[in-house]
PDB file of N, CA and C in Angstrom:
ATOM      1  N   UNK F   1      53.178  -3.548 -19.649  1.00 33.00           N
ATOM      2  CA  UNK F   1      51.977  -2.971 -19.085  1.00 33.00           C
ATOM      3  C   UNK F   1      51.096  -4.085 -18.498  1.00 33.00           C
ATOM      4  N   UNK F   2      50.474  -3.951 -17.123  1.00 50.00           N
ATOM      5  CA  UNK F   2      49.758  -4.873 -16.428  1.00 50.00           C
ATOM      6  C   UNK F   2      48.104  -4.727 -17.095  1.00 50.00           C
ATOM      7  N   UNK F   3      48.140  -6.400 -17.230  1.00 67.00           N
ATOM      8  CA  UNK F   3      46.603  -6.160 -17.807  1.00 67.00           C
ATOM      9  C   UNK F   3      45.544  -5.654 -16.953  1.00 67.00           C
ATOM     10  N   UNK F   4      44.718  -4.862 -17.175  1.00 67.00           N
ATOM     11  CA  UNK F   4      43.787  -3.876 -17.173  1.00 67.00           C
ATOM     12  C   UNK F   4      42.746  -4.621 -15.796  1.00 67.00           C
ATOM     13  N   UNK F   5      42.313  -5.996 -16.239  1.00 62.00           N
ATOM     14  CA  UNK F   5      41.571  -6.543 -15.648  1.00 62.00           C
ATOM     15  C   UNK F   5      42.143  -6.927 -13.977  1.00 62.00           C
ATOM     16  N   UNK F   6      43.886  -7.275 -13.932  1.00 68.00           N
ATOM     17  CA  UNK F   6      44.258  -7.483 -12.623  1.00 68.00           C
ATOM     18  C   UNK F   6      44.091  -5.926 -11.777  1.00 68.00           C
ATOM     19  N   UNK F   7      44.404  -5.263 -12.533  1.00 78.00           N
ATOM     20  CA  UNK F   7      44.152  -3.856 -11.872  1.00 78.00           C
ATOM     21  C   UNK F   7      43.260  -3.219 -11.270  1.00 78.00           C
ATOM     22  N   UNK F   8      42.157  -3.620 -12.033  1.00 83.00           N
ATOM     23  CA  UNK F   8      40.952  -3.270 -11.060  1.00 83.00           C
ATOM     24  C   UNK F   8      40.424  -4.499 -10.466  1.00 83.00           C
ATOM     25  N   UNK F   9      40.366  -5.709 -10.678  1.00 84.00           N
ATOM     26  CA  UNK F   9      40.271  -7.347 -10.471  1.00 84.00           C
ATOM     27  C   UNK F   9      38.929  -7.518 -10.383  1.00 84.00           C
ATOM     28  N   UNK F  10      38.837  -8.681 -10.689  1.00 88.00           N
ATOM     29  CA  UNK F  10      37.353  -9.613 -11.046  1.00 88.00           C
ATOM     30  C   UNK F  10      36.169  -9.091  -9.531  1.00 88.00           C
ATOM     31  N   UNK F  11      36.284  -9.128  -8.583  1.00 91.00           N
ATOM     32  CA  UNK F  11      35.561  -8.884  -7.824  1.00 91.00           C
ATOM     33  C   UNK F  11      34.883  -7.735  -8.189  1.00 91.00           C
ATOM     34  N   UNK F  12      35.318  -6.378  -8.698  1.00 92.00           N
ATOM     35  CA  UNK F  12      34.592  -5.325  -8.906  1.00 92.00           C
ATOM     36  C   UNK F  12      33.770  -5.331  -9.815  1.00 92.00           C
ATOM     37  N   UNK F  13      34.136  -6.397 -10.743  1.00 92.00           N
ATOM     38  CA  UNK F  13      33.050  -6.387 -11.906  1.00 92.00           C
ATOM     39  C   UNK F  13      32.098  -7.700 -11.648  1.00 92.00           C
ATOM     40  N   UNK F  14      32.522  -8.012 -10.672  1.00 94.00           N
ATOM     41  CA  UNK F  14      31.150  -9.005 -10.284  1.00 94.00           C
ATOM     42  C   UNK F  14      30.106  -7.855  -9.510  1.00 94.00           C
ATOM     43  N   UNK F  15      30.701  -6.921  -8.668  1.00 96.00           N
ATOM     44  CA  UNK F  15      29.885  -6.320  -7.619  1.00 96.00           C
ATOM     45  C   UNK F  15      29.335  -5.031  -8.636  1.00 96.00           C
ATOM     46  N   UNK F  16      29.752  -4.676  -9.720  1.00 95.00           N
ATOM     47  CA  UNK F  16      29.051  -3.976 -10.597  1.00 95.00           C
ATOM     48  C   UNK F  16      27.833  -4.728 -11.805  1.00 95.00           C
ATOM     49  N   UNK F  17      28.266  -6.172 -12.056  1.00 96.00           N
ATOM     50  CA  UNK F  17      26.970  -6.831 -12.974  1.00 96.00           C
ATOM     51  C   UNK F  17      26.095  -7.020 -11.912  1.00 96.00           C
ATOM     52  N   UNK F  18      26.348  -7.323 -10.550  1.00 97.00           N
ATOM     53  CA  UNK F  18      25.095  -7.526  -9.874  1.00 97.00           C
ATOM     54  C   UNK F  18      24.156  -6.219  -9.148  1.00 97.00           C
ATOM     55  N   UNK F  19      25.371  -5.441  -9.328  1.00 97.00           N
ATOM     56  CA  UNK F  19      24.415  -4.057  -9.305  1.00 97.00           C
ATOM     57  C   UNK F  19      23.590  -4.297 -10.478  1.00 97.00           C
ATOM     58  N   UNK F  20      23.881  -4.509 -11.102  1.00 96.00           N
ATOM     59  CA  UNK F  20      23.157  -3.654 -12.987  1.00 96.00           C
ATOM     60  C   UNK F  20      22.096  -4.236 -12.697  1.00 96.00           C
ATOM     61  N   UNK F  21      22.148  -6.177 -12.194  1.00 97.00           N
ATOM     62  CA  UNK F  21      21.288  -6.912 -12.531  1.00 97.00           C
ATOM     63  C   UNK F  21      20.314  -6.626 -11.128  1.00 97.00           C
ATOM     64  N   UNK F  22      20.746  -6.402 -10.262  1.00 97.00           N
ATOM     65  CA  UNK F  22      19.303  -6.210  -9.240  1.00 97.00           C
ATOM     66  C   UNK F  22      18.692  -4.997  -9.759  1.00 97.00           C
ATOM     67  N   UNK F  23      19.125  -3.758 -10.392  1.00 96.00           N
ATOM     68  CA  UNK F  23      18.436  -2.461 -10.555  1.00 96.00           C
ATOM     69  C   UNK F  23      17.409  -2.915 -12.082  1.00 96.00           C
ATOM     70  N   UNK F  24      18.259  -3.984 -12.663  1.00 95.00           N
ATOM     71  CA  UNK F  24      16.997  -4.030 -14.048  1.00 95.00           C
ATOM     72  C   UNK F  24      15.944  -5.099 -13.774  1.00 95.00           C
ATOM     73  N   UNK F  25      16.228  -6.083 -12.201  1.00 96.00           N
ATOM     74  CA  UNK F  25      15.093  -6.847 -11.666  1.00 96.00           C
ATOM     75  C   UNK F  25      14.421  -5.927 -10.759  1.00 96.00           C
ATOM     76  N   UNK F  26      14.414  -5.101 -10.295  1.00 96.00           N
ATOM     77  CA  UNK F  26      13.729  -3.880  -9.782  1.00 96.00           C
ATOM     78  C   UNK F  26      13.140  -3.157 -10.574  1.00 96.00           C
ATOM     79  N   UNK F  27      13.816  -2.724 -12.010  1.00 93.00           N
ATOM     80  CA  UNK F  27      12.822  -1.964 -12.732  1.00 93.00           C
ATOM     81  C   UNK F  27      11.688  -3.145 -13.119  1.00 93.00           C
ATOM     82  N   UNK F  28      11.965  -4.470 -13.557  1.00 92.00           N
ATOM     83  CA  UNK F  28      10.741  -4.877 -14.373  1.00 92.00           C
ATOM     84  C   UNK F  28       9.744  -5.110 -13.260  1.00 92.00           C
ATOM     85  N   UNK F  29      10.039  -5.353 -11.875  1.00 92.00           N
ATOM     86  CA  UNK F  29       8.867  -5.953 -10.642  1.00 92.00           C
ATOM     87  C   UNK F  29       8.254  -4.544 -10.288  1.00 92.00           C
ATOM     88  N   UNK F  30       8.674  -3.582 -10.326  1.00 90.00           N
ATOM     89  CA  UNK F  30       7.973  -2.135  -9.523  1.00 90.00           C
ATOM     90  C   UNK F  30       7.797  -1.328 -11.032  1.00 90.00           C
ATOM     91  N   UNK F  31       8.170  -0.934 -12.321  1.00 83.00           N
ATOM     92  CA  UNK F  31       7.685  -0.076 -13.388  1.00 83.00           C
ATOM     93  C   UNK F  31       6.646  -0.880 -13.748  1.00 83.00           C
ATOM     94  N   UNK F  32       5.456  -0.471 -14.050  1.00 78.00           N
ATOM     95  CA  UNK F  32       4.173  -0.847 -15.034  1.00 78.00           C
ATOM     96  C   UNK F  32       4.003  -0.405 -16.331  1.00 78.00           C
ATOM     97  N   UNK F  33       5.562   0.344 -16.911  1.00 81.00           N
ATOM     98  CA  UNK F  33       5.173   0.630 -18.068  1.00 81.00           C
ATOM     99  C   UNK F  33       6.372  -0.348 -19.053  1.00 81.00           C
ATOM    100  N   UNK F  34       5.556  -0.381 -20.391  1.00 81.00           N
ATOM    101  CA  UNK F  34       6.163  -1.469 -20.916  1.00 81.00           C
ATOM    102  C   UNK F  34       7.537  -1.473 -21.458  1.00 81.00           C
ATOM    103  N   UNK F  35       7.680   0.059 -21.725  1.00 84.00           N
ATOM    104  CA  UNK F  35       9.345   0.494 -22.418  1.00 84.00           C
ATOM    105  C   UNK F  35       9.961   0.206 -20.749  1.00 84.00           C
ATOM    106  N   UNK F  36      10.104   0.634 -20.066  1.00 88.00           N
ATOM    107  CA  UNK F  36      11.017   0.850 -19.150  1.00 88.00           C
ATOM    108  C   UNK F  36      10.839  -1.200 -18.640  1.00 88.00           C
ATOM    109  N   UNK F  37      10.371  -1.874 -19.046  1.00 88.00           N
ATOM    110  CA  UNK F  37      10.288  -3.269 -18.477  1.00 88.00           C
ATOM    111  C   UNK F  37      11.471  -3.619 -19.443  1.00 88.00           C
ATOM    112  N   UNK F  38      11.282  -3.228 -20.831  1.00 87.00           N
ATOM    113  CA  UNK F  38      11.745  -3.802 -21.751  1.00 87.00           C
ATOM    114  C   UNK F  38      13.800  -3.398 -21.424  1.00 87.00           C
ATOM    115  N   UNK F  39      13.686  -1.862 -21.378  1.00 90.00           N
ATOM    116  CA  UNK F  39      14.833  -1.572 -20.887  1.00 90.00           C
ATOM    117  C   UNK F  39      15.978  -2.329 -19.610  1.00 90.00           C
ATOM    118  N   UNK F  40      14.847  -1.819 -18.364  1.00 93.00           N
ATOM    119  CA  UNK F  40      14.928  -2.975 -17.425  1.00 93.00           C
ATOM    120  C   UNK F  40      15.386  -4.431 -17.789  1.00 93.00           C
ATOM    121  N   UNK F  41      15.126  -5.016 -18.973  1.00 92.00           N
ATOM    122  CA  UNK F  41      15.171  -6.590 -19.297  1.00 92.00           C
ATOM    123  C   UNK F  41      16.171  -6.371 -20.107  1.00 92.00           C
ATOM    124  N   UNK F  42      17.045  -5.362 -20.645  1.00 92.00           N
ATOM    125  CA  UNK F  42      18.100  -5.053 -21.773  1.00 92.00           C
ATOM    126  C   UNK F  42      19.351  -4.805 -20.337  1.00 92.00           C
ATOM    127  N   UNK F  43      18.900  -4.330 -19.219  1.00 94.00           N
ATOM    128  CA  UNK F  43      20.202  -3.882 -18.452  1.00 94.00           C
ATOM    129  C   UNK F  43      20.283  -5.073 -17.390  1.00 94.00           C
ATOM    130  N   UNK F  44      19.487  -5.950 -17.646  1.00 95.00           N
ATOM    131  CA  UNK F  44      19.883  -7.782 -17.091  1.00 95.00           C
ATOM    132  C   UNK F  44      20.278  -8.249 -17.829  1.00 95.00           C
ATOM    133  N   UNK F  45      20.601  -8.131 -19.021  1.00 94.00           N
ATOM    134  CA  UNK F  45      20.954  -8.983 -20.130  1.00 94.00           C
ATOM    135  C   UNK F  45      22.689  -8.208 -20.432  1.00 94.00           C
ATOM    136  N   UNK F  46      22.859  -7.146 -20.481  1.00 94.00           N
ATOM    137  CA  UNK F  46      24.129  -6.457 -20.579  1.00 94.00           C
ATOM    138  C   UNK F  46      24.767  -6.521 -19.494  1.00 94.00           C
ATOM    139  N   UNK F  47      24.349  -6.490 -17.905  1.00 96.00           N
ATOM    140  CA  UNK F  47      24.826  -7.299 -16.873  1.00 96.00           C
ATOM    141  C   UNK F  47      25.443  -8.672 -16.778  1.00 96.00           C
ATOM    142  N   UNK F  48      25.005  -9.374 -17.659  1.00 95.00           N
ATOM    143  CA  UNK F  48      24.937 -11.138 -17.523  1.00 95.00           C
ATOM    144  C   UNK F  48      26.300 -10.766 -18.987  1.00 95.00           C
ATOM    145  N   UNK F  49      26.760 -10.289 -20.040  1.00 94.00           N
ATOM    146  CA  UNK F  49      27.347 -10.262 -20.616  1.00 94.00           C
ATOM    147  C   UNK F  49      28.622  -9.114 -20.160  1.00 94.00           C
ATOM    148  N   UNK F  50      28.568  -8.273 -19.343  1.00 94.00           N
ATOM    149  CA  UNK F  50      29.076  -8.365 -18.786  1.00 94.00           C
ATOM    150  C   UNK F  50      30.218  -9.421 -17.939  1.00 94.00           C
ATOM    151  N   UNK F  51      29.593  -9.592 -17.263  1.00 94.00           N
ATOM    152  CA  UNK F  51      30.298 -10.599 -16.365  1.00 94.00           C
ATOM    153  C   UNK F  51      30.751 -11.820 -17.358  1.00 94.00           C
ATOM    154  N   UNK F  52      30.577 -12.280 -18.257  1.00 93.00           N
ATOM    155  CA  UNK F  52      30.494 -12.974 -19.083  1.00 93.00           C
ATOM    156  C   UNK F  52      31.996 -12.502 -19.850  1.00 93.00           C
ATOM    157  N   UNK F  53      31.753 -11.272 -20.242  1.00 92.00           N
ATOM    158  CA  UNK F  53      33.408 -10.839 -20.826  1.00 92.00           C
ATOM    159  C   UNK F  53      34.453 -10.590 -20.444  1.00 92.00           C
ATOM    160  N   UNK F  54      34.164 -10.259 -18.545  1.00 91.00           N
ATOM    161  CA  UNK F  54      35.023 -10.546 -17.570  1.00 91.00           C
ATOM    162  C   UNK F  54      35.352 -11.780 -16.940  1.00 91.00           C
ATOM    163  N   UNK F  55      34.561 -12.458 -17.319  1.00 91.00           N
ATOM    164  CA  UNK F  55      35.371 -14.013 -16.447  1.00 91.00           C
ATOM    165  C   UNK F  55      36.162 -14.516 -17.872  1.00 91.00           C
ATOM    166  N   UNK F  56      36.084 -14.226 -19.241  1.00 91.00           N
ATOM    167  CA  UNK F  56      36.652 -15.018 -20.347  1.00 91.00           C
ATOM    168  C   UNK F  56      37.574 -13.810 -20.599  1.00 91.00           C
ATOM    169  N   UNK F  57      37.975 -12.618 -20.090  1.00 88.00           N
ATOM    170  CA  UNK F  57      39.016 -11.493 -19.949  1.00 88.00           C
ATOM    171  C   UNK F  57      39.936 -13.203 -18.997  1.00 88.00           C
ATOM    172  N   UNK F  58      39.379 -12.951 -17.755  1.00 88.00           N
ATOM    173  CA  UNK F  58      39.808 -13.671 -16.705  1.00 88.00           C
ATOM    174  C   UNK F  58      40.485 -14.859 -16.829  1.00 88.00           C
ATOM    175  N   UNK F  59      40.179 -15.654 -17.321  1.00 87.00           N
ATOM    176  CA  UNK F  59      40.168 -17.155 -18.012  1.00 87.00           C
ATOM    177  C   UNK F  59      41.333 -17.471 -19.093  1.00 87.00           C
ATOM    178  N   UNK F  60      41.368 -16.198 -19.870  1.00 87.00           N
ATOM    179  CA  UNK F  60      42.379 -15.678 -21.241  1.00 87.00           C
ATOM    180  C   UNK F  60      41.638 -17.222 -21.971  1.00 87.00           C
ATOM    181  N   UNK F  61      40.377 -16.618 -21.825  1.00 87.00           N
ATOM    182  CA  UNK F  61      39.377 -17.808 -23.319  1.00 87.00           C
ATOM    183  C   UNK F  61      38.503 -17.248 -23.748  1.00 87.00           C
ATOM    184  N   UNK F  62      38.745 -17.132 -25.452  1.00 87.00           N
ATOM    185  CA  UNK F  62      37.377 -16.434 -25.784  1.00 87.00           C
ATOM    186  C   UNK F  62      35.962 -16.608 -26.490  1.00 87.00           C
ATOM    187  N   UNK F  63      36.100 -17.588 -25.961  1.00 89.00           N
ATOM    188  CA  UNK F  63      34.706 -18.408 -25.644  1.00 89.00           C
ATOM    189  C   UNK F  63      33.087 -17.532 -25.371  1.00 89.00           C
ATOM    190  N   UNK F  64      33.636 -17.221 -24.250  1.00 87.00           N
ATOM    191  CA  UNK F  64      32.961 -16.199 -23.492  1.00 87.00           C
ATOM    192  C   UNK F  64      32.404 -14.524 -24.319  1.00 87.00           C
ATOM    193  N   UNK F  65      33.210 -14.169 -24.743  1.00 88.00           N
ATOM    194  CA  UNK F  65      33.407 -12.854 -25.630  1.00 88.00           C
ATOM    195  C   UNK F  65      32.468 -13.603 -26.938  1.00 88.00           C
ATOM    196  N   UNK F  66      32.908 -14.545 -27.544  1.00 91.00           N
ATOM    197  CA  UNK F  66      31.975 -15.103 -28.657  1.00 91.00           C
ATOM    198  C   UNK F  66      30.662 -15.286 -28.426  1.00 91.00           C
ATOM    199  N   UNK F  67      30.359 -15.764 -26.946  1.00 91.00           N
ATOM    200  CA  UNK F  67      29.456 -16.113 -26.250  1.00 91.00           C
ATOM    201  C   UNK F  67      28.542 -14.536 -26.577  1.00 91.00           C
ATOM    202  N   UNK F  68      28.928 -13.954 -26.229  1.00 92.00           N
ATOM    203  CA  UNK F  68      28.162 -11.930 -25.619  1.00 92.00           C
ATOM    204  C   UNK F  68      27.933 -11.385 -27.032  1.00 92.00           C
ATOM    205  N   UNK F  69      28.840 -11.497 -27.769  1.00 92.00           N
ATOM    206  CA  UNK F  69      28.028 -11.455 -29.180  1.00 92.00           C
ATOM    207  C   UNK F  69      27.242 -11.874 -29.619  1.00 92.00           C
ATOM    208  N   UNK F  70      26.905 -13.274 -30.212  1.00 92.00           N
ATOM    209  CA  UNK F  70      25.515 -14.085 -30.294  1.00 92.00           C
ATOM    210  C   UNK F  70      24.324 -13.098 -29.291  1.00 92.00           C
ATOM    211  N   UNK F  71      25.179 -13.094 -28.109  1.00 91.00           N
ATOM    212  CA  UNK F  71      23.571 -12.803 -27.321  1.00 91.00           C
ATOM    213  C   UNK F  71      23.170 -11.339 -27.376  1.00 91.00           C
ATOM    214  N   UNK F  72      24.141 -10.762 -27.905  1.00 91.00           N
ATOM    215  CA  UNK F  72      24.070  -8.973 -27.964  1.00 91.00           C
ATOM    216  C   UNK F  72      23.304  -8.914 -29.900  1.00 91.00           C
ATOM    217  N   UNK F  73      23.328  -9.573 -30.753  1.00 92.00           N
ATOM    218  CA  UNK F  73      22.799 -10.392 -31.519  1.00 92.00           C
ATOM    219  C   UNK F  73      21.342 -10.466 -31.852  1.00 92.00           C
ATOM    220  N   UNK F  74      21.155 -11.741 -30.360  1.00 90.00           N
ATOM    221  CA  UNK F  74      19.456 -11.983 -30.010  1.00 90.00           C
ATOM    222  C   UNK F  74      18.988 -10.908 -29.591  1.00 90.00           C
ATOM    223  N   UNK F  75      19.369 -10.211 -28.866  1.00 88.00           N
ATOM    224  CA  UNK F  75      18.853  -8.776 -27.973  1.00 88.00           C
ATOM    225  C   UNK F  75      18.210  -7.870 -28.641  1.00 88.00           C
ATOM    226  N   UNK F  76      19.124  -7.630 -29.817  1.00 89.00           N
ATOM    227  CA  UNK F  76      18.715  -6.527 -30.868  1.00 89.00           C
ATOM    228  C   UNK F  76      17.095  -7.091 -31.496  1.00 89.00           C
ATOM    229  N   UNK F  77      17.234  -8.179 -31.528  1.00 91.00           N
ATOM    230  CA  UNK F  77      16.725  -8.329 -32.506  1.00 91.00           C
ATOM    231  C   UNK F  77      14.956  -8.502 -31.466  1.00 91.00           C
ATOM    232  N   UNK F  78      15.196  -9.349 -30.297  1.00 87.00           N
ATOM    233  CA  UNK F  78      14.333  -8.970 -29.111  1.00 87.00           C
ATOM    234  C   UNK F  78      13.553  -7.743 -29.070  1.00 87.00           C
ATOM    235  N   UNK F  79      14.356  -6.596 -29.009  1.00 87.00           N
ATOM    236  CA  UNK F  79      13.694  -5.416 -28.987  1.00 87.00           C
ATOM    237  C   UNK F  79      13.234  -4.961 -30.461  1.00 87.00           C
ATOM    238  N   UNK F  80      14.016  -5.604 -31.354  1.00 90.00           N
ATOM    239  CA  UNK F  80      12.467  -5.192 -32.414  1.00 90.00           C
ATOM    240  C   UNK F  80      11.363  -5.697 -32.943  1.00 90.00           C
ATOM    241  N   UNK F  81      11.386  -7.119 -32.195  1.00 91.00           N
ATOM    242  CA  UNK F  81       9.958  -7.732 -31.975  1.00 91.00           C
ATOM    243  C   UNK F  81       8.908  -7.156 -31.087  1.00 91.00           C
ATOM    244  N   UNK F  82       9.564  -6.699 -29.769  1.00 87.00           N
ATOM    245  CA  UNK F  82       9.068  -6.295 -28.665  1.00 87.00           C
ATOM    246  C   UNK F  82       8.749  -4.801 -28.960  1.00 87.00           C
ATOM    247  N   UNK F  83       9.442  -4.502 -29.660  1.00 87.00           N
ATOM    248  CA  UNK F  83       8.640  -3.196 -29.856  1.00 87.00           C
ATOM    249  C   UNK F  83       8.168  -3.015 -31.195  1.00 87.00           C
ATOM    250  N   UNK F  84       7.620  -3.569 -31.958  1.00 90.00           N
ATOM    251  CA  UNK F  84       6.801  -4.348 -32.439  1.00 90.00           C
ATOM    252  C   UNK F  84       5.541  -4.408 -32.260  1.00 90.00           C
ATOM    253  N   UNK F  85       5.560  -5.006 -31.361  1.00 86.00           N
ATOM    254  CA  UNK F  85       4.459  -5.722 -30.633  1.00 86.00           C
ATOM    255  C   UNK F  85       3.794  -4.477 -29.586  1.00 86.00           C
ATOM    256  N   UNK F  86       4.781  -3.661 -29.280  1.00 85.00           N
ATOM    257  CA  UNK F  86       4.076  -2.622 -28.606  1.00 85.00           C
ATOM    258  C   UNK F  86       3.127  -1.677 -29.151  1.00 85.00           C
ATOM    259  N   UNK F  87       4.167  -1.290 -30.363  1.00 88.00           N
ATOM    260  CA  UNK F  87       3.198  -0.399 -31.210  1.00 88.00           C
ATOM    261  C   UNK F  87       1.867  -1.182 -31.985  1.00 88.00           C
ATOM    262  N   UNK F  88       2.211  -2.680 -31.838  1.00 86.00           N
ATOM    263  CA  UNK F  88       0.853  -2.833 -32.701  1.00 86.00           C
ATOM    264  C   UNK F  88      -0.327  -3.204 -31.202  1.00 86.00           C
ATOM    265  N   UNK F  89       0.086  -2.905 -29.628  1.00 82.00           N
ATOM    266  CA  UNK F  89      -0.922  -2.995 -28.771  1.00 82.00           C
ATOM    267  C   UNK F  89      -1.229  -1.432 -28.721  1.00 82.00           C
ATOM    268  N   UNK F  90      -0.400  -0.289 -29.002  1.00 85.00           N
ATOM    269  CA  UNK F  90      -0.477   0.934 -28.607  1.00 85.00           C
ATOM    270  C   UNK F  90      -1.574   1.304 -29.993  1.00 85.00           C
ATOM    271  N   UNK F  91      -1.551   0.947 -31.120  1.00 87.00           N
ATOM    272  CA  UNK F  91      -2.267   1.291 -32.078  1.00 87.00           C
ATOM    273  C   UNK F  91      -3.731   0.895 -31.268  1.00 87.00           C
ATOM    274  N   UNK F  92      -4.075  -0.084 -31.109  1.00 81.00           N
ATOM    275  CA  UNK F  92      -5.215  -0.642 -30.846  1.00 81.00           C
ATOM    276  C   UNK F  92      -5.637  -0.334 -28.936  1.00 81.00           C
ATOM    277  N   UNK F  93      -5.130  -0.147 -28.269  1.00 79.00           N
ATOM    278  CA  UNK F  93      -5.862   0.312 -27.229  1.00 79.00           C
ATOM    279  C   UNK F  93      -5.398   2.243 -26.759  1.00 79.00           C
ATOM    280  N   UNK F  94      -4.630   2.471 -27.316  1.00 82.00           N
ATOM    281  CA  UNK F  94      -3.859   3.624 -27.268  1.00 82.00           C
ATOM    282  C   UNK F  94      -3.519   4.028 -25.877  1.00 82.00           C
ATOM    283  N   UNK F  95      -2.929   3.015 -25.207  1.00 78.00           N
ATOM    284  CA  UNK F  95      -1.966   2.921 -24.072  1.00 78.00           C
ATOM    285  C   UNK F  95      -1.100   1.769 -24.338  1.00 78.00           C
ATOM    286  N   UNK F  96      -0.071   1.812 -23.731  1.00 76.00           N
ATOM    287  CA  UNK F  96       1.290   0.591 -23.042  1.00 76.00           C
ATOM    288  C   UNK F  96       0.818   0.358 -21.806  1.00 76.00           C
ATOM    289  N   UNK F  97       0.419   0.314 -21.271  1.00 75.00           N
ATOM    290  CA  UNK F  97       0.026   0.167 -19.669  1.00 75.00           C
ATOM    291  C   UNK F  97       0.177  -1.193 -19.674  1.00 75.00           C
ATOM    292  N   UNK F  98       0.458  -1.901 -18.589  1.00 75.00           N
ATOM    293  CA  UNK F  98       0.275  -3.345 -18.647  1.00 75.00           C
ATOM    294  C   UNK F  98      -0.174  -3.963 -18.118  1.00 75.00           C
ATOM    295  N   UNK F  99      -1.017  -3.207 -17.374  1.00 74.00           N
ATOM    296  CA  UNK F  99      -2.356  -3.428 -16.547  1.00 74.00           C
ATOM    297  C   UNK F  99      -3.510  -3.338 -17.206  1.00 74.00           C
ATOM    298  N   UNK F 100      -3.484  -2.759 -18.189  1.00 71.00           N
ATOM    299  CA  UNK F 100      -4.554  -2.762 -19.591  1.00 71.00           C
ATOM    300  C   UNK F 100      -4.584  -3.852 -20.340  1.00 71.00           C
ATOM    301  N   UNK F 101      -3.489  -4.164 -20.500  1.00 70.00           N
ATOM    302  CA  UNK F 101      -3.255  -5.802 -21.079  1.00 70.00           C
ATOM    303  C   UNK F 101      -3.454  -7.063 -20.776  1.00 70.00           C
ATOM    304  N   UNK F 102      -4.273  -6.794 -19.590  1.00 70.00           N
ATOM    305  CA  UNK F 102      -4.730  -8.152 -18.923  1.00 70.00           C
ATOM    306  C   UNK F 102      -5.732  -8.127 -19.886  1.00 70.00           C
ATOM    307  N   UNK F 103      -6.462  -6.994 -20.488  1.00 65.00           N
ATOM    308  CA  UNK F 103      -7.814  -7.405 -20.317  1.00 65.00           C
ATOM    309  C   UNK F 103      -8.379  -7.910 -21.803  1.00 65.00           C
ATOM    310  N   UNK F 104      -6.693  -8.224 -22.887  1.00 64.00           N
ATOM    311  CA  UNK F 104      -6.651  -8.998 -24.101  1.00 64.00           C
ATOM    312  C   UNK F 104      -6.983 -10.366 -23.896  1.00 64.00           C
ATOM    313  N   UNK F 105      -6.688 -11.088 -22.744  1.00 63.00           N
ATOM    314  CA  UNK F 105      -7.005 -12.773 -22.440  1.00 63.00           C
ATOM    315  C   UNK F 105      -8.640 -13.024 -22.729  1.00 63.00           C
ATOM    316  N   UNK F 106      -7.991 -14.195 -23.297  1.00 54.00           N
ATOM    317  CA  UNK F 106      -9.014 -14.610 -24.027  1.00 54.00           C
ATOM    318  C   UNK F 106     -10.185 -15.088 -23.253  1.00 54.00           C
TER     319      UNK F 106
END
C-alpha cells in the first residue's frame, strides 16, 4: 500500500496550513472579540503543526511529530490561562470587548 502522504503529496498540505493560517491571521486583525481572537490564535497554531507533521510524515523523522505534541501541550494549557484571564476581565467590567480594555492602562 502507497503511503498516504505521496498520494495526496506535500504541496496540498502546504496550500491547506496556509489556508488555516491566513483565515486565523484574519480572524485576530478584523474580530474585536476576545474568544474568537483566542480561537483565531488556536487555528495558527494547529496550522503551523500541521505542516509540521507533514514535512516529518515527509522526511520519515519524527522529530517533527514530537515537536506538535510539546506544542499541542503549551496550547492547552495557553487557553486556560487565557481564559482565565478573560473571565477574571469579564467579572470586573462585564464585557470581553477589547476595545474596553484599553481603558485598564495604567
Amino acid at each position: 500500500m502507497e503511503n498516504i502522504l505521496q498520494q495526496i503529496g506535500i504541496e496540498n498540505y502546504i496550500y491547506l496550513s496556509t489556508l488555516l493560517f491566513c483565515v486565523g491571521v484574519f480572524g485576530v486583525l478584523y474580530r474585536r472579540n476576545a474568544i474568537v481572537m483566542f480561537m483565531s490564535i488556536e487555528i495558527m497554531l494547529n496550522a503551523v503543526n500541521l505542516l509540521l507533521v507533514a514535512f516529518s510524515t515527509y522526511h520519515q523523522d519524527a522529530q517533527g511529530q514530537v515537536f506538535v505534541f510539546f506544542s499541542m501541550a503549551v496550547a492547552a494549557a495557553e487557553v486556560a490561562v487565557g481564559l482565565a484571564i478573560l473571565v477574571a476581565v469579564y467579572r470586573n467590567l462585564n464585557n470581553i470587548d477589547i476595545d474596553n480594555l484599553k481603558n485598564l492602562k495604567g
